[in-house]
XYZ file of C-alpha atoms in Angstrom:
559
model
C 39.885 16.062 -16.070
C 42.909 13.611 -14.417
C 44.138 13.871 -17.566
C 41.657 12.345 -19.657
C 40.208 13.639 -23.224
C 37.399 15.494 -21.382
C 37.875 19.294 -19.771
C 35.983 20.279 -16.959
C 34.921 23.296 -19.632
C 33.537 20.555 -21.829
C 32.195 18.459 -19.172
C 29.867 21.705 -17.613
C 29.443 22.463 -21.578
C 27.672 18.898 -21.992
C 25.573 19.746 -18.773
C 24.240 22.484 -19.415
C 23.128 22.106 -23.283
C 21.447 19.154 -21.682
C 19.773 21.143 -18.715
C 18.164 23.425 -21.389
C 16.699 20.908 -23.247
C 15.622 18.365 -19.782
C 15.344 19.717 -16.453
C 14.431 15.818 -16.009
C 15.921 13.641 -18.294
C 14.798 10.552 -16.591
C 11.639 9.104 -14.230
C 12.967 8.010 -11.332
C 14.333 4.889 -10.666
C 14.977 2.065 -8.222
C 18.565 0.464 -8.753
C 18.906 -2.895 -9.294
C 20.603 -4.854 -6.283
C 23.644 -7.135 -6.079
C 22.728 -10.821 -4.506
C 25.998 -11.830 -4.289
C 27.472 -13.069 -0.437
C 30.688 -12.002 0.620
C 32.403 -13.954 3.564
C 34.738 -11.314 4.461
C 31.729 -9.112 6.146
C 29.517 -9.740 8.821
C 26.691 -7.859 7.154
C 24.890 -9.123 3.998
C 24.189 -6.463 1.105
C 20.800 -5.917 2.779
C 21.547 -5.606 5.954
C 24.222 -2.817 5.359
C 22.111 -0.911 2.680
C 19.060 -0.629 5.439
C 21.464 0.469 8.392
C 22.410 2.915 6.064
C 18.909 4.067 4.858
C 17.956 4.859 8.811
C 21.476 6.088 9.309
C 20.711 8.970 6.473
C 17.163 9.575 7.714
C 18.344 10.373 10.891
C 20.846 12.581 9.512
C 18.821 15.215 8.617
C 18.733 17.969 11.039
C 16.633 20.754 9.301
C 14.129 20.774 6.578
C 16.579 23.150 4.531
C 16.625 21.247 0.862
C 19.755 22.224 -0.223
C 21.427 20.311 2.474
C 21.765 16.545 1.735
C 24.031 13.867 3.693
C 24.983 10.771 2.641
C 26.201 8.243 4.568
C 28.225 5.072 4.429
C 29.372 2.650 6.689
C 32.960 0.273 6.376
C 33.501 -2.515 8.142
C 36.932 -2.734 10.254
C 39.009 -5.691 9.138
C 38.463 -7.411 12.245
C 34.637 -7.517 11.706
C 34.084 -6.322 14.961
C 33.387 -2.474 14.258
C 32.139 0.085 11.861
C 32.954 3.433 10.755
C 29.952 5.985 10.097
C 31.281 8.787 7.720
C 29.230 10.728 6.759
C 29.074 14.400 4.327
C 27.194 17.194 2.975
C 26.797 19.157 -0.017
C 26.956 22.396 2.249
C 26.742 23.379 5.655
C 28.698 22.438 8.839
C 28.947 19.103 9.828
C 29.676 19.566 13.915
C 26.559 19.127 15.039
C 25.245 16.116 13.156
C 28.996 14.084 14.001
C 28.528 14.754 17.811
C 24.684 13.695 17.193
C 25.940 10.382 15.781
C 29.183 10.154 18.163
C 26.021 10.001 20.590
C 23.913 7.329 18.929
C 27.066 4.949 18.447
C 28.102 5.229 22.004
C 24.684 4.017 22.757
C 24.817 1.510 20.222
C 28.405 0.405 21.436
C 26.468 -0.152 24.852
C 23.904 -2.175 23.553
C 25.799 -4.669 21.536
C 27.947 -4.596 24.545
C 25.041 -5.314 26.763
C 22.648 -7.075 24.833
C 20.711 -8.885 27.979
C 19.419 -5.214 28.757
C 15.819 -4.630 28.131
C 14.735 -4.137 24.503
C 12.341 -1.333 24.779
C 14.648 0.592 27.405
C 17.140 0.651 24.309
C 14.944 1.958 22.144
C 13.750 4.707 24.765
C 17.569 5.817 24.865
C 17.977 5.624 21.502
C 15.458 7.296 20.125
C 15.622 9.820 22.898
C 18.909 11.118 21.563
C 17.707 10.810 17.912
C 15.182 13.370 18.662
C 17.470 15.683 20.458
C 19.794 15.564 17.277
C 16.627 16.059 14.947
C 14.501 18.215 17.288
C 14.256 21.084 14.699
C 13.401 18.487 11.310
C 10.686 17.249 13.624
C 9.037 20.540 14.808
C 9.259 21.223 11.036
C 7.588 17.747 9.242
C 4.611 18.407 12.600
C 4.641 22.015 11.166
C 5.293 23.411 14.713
C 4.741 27.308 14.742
C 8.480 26.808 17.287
C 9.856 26.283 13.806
C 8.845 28.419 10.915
C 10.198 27.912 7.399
C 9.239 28.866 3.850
C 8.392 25.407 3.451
C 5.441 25.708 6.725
C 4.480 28.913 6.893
C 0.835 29.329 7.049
C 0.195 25.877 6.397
C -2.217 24.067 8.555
C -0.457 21.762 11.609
C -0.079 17.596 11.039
C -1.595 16.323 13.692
C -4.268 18.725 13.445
C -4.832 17.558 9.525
C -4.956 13.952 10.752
C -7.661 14.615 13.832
C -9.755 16.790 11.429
C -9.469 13.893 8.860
C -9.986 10.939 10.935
C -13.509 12.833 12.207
C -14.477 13.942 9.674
C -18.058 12.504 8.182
C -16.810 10.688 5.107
C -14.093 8.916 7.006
C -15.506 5.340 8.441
C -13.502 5.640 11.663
C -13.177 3.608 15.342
C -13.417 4.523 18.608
C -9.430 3.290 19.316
C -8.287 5.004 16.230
C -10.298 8.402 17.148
C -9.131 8.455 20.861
C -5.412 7.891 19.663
C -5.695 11.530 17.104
C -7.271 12.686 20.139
C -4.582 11.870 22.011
C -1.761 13.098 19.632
C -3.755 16.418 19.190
C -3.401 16.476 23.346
C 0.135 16.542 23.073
C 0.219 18.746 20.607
C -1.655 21.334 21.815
C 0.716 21.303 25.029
C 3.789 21.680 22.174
C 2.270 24.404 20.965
C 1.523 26.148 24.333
C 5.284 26.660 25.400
C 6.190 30.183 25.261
C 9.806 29.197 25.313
C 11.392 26.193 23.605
C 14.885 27.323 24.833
C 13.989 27.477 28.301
C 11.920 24.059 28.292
C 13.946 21.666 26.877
C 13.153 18.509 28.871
C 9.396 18.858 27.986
C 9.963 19.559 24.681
C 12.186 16.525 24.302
C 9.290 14.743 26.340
C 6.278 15.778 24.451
C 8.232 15.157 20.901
C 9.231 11.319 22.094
C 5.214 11.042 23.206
C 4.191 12.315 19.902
C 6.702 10.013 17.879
C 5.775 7.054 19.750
C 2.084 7.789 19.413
C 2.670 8.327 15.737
C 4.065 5.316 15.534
C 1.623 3.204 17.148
C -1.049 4.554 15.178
C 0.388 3.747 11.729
C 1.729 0.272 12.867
C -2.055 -0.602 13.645
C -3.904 1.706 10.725
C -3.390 1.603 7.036
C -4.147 5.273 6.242
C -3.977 5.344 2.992
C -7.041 3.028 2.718
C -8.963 4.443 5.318
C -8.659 7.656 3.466
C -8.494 6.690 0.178
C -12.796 6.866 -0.741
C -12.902 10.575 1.648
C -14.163 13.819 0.796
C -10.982 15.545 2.473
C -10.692 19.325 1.123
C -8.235 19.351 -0.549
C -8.000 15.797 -2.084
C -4.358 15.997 -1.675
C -4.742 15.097 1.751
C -5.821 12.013 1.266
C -1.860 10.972 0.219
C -0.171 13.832 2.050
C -1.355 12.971 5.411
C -0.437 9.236 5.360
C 3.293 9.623 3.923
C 3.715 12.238 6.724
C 2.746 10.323 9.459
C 4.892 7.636 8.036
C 7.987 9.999 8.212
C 7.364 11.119 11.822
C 6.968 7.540 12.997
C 10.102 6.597 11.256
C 12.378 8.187 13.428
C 11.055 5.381 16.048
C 11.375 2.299 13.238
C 15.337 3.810 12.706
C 15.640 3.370 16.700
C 14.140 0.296 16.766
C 16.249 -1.656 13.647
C 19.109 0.171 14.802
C 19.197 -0.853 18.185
C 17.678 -4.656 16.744
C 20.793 -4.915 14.618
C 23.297 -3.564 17.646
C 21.801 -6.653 19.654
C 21.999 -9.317 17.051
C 24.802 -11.543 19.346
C 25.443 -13.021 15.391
C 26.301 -9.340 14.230
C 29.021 -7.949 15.965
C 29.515 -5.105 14.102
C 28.159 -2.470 16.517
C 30.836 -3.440 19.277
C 32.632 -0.545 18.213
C 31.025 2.491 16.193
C 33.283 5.420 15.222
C 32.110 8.398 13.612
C 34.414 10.616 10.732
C 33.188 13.997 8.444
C 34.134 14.509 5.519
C 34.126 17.257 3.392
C 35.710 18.689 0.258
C 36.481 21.971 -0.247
C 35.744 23.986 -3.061
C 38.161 26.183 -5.167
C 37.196 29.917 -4.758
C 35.824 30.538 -8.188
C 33.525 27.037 -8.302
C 32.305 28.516 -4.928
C 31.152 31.731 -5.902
C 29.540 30.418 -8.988
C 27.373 28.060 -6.543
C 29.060 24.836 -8.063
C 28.638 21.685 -5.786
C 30.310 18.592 -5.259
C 26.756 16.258 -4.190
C 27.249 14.360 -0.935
C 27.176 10.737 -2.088
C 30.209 12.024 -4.878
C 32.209 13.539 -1.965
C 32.187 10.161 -0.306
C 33.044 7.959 -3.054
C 35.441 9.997 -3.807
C 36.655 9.279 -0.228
C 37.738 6.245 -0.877
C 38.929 7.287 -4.439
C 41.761 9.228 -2.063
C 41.784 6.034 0.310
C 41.810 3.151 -1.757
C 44.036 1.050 1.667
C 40.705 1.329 3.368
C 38.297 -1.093 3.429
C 35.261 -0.165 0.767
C 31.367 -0.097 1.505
C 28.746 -1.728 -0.369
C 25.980 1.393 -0.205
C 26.225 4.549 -0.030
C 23.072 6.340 1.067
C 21.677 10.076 0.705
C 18.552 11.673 2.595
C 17.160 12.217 -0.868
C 17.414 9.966 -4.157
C 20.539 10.433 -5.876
C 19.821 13.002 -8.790
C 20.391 11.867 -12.772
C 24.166 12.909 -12.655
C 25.218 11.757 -9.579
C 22.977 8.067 -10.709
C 24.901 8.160 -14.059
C 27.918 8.627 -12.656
C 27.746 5.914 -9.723
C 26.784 3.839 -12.638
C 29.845 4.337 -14.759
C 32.079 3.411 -11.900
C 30.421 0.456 -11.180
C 31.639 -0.060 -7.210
C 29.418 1.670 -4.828
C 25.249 0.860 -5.209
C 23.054 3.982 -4.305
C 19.326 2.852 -4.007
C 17.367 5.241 -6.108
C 17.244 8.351 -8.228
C 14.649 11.122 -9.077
C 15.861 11.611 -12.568
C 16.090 15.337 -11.874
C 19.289 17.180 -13.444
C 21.085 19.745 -11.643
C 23.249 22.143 -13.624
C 25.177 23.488 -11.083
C 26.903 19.835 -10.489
C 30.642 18.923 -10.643
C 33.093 16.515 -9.769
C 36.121 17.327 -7.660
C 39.056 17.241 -10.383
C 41.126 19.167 -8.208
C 41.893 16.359 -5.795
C 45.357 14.363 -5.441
C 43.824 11.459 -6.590
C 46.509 8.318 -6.196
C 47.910 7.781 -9.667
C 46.875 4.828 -10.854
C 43.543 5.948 -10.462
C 43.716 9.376 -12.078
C 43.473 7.582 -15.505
C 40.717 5.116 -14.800
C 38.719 8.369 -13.778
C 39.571 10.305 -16.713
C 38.126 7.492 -18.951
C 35.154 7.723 -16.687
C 34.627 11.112 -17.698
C 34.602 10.627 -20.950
C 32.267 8.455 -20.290
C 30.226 10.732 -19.065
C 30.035 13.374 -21.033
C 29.684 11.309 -24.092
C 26.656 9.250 -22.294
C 25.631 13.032 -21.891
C 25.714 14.024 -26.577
C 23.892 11.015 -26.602
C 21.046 11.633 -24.390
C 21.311 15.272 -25.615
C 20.998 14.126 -29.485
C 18.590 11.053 -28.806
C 16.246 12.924 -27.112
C 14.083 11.829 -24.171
C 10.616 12.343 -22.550
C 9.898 14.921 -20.516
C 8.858 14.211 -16.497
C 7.278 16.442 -13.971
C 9.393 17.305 -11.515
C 9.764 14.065 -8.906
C 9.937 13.817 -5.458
C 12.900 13.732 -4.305
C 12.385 12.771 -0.674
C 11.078 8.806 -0.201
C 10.897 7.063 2.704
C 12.551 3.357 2.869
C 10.692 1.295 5.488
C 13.667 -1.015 6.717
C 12.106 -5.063 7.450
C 12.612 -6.261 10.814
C 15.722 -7.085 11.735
C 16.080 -10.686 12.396
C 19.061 -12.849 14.070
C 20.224 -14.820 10.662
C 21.465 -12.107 8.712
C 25.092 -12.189 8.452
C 27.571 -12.754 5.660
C 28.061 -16.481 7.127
C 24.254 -17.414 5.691
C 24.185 -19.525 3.006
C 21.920 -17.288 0.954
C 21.350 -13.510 0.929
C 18.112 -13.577 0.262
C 16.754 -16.189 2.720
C 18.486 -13.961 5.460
C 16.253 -10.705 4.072
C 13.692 -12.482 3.654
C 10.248 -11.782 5.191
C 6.703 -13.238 5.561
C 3.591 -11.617 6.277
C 2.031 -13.752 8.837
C -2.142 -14.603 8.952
C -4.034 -11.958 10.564
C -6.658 -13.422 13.489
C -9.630 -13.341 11.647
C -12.763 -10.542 13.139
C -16.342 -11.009 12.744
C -18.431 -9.972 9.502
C -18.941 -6.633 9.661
C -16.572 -5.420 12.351
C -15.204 -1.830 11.804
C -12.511 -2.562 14.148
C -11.823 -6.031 12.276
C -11.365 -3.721 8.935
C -8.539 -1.754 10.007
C -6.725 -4.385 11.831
C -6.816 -6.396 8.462
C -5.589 -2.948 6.513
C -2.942 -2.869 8.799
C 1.117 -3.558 8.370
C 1.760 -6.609 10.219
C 5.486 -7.634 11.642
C 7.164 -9.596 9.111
C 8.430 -13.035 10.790
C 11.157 -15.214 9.634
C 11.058 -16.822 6.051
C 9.660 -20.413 5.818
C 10.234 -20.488 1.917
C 13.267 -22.556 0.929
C 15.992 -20.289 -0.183
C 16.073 -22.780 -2.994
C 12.365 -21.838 -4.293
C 13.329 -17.507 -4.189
C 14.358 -16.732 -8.083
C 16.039 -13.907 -8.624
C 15.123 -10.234 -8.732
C 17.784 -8.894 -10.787
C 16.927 -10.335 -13.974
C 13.333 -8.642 -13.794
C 14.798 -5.211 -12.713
C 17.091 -5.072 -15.570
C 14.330 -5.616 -18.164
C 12.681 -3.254 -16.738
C 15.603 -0.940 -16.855
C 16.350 -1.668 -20.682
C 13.009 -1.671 -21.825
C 12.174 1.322 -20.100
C 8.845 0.047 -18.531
C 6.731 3.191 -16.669
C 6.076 1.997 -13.664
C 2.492 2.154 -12.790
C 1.719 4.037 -9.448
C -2.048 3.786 -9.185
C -3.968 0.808 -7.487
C -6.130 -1.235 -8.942
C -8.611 -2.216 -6.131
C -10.812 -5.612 -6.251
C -12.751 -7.006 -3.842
C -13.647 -10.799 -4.173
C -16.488 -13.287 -2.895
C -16.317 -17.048 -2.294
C -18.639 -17.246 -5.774
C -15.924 -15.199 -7.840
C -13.049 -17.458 -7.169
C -10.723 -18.590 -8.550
C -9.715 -15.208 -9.655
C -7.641 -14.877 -12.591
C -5.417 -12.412 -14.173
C -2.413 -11.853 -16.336
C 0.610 -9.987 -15.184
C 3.308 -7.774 -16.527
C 5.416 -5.409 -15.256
C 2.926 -2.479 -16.547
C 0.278 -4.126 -14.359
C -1.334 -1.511 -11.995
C -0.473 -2.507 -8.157
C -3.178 -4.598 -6.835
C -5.154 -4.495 -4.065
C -7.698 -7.626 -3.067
C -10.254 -7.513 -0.747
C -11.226 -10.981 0.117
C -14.695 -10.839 2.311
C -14.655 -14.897 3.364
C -12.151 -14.526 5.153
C -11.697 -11.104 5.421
C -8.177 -10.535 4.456
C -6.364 -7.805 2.064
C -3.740 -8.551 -0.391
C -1.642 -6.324 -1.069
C 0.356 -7.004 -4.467
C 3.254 -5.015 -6.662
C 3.973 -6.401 -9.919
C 7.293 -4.244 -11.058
C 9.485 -6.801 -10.842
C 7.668 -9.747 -12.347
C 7.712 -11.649 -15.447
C 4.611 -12.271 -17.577
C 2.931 -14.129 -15.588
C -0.880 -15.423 -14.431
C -1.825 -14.863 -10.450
C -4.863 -16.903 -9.559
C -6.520 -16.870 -6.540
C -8.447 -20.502 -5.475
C -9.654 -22.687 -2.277
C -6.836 -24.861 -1.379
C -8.987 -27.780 -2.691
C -9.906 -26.539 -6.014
C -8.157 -28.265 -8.815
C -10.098 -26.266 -11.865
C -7.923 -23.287 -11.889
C -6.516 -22.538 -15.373
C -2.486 -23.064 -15.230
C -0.037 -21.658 -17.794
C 2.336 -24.221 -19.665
C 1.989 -26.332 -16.405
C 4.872 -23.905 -14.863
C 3.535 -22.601 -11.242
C 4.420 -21.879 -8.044
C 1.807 -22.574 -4.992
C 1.850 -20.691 -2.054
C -0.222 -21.511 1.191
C -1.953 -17.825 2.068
C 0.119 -17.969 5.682
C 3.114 -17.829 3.772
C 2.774 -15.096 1.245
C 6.253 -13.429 0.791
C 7.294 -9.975 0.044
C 8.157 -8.869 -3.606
C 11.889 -9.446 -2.919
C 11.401 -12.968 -2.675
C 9.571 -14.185 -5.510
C 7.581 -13.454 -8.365
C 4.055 -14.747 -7.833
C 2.512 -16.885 -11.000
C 0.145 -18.788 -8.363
C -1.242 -18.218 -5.471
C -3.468 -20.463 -3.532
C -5.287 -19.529 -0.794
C -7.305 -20.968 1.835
C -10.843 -21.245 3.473
């Protein structure tokens, strides 16, 4: 292939002897980030790979899993526009490009007018979104207006959540019951239209009520405690009701950065938005044999037939990339995709056939080779075996705020976020519960950029040492008599969850990218707490940060 010592016989050949031995070769995996500022772009690494992220959600126009998009977006030279492109594995690509032609205008207008009302944006903009994604979102509620092999006969969403949220074993409110209420309203009214085609405008309507609702509820409610201790038939609800409510309320968080980012007056990047398809066509014989060429590969291979053109950072598909696509984005080392689901796909290929600019064609066919012999290894090494993964996760984008362009100083203080205090409810309060379970809005940082370590150096062990990351919670509930609380932490330790009941307040912790480490837990005035080689960090409980800023070894909280 371009020459090199590898075939695209061989290169199938390699695939396939591994595809009989590993339909998953790998867990899946979160990719390891690059930190590093570059003053040629308005956008910081983060910035760009979470524009992207809600970019590719909203992408998705049916619920049909053989067609993925990926999406990228390239900076113009004057830093004063972007270019969306955008492909697919298969399928046309008309109607998602005018969909997006439609959100950038919009955006164009908002950076363009950014003294207009907030929430009016996000009305317009999300508004469109759900005319471009009007059939994916009948689908995820289950609609009977949209039946696939994925929904028939299963029960509706919004019915699963009211039934859930009154059912006996779930300790409930009065707001959080009139809200299912309230989305089961709306749905019922969905459901009563004899003719979709004929009612757009209400459809459109009831689908923005329903997403806003949706939204709204899980902003306010953490579902997957409320329902965590249930007696839901079947138990699987108790996880499948939560991440689907947090996919239908996501098309309102993608408005909302999108149209946050388009207003930043610091980010100008949204000025002007254009929108280009690609697609690669595939010989007649790779065709008919099923053969793809995966989205994110079309698109890197974009700019492998562009190299004038400015390059992205991220490139971003609806679903995690799959093992080949992950080892190959690997090898050539330029382009960061955010996760894969370890999950091998035999019928994958990369497009040798293209006029590839010549002083590339040789650099690829080393790559190759590269590939197929990172393929005999894994083939005579051996590997676990994985279920099958799930290949579809949602990525919650932060907040946008106003300091996050290439001119900061440091990356991370420009990403990141902190958790403020929640008011404090009375002893006992059901209400006072939930609102403590809740997500709170993440406010700017108030940790010097100096104190934030880096995150790489943990991922990368991780990565080498091929940790299992744990995926259970370990839940712990704590009374002024039990502190200081103690324990030691690895990257193996199960995510934990503290209760505290003086103050009531939950802590929510993930340990995968820490060192070995001790967390303690102590009044602010309590100087008996064991410390570890006298090397700690202290961190006032207002001003607990998110993983991505630090690893914890201390944390001190207060009365």
């Amino acid at each position: 292939m371009w020459g090199g010592a590898t075939t695209r016989s061989q290169l199938r050949e390699s695939i396939n002897s591994l595809y009989t031995r590993y339909k998953v070769p790998e867990a899946p995996t979160e990719n390891p980030v690059n930190l590093e500022t570059d003053p040629t772009r308005r956008l910081i690494f983060f910035r760009e790979k979470e524009i992207v992220n809600s970019l590719a959600f909203v992408s998705v126009t049916s619920d049909d899993s053989r067609k993925v998009m990926a999406v990228c977006i390239e900076e113009h030279i004057n830093r004063k526009g972007i270019t969306i492109r955008i492909a697919s594995n298969t399928g046309d690509l008309k109607a998602v490009t005018a969909g997006f032609k439609r959100i950038g205008g919009i955006l164009e207008q908002v950076a363009r007018r950014p003294k207009t009302k907030k929430t009016d944006n996000i009305e317009i903009l999300l508004r469109e979104v759900i005319i471009l994604d009007i059939d994916r979102i009948l689908s995820r509620l289950r609609s009977r207006h949209v039946s696939t092999s994925k929904t028939a006969g299963k029960p509706a969403l919004i019915t699963q959540l009211h039934d859930a949220i009154n059912h006996k074993s779930v300790k409930s409110t009065a707001s959080l019951t009139t809200r299912s209420q309230n989305l089961q309203d709306l749905f019922t009214e969905l459901e009563a239209i004899s003719d979709i085609k004929a009612s757009t405008a209400l459809i459109h309507r009831l689908l923005y009520d329903i997403v806003t609702q949706a939204h709204a509820l899980t902003s306010t409610t953490n579902l997957d405690v409320l329902l965590r201790d249930s007696k839901l038939e079947p138990p699987s609800l108790k996880s499948h009701i939560p991440i689907a409510l947090r996919k239908l309320s996501h098309y309102y968080s993608a408005a909302r950065f999108l149209v946050s980012a388009a207003r930043d007056k610091e980010c100008h990047v949204f000025r002007t938005v254009l929108v280009e398809p690609f697609h690669i066509d595939m010989p007649p014989s790779l065709y008919e044999a099923d053969i793809k060429v995966h989205a994110e590969i079309q698109l890197l291979f974009f700019y492998e037939l562009h190299p004038h053109l400015p390059r992205p950072r991220i490139i971003c598909s609806s679903k995690s990339a799959c093992y080949l696509c992950n080892l190959f984005f690997s090898l050539h080392g330029v382009f960061h995709i955010r996760r894969s689901h370890g999950r091998l796909y035999e019928k994958w290929t990369l497009p040798d056939w293209l006029p590839i600019p010549e002083p590339r064609r040789a650099e690829l066919g080393v790559l190759v080779t590269q590939l197929d012999g990172a393929l005999k290894a894994k083939i005579q090494k051996g590997c676990d075996k994985h279920d099958y993964p799930t290949e579809s996760v949602l990525s919650i984008a932060r907040q946008w705020t106003p300091s996050t362009s290439s001119k900061t100083s440091s990356s991370l203080a420009s990403i990141s976020t902190i958790r403020p205090q929640p008011t404090l409810h009375k002893e006992g309060s059901q209400d006072g519960v939930l609102s403590q379970l809740s997500s709170m809005p993440p406010t700017p940082p108030r940790t010097p950029p100096s104190r934030i370590p880096s995150i790489s150096g943990a991922q990368n062990r991780a990565r080498e040492h091929r940790i299992e990351l744990p995926t259970t919670t370990h839940p712990v509930t704590i009374t002024p008599a039990q502190l200081p609380y103690s324990q030691l932490i690895t990257p193996t330790t199960p995510p934990l969850l503290l209760h505290l009941n003086n103050p009531r307040l939950t802590l929510d912790f993930d340990f995968r990218l820490a060192s070995p480490c001790r967390l303690v837990l102590t009044h602010v005035d309590d100087i008996t707490a064991p410390v570890v080689d006298e090397e700690y960090r202290t961190v006032d409980i207002e001003e607990i940060p998110t993983e991505a800023e630090m690893q914890v070894s201390r944390l001190r909280g207060k009365e």
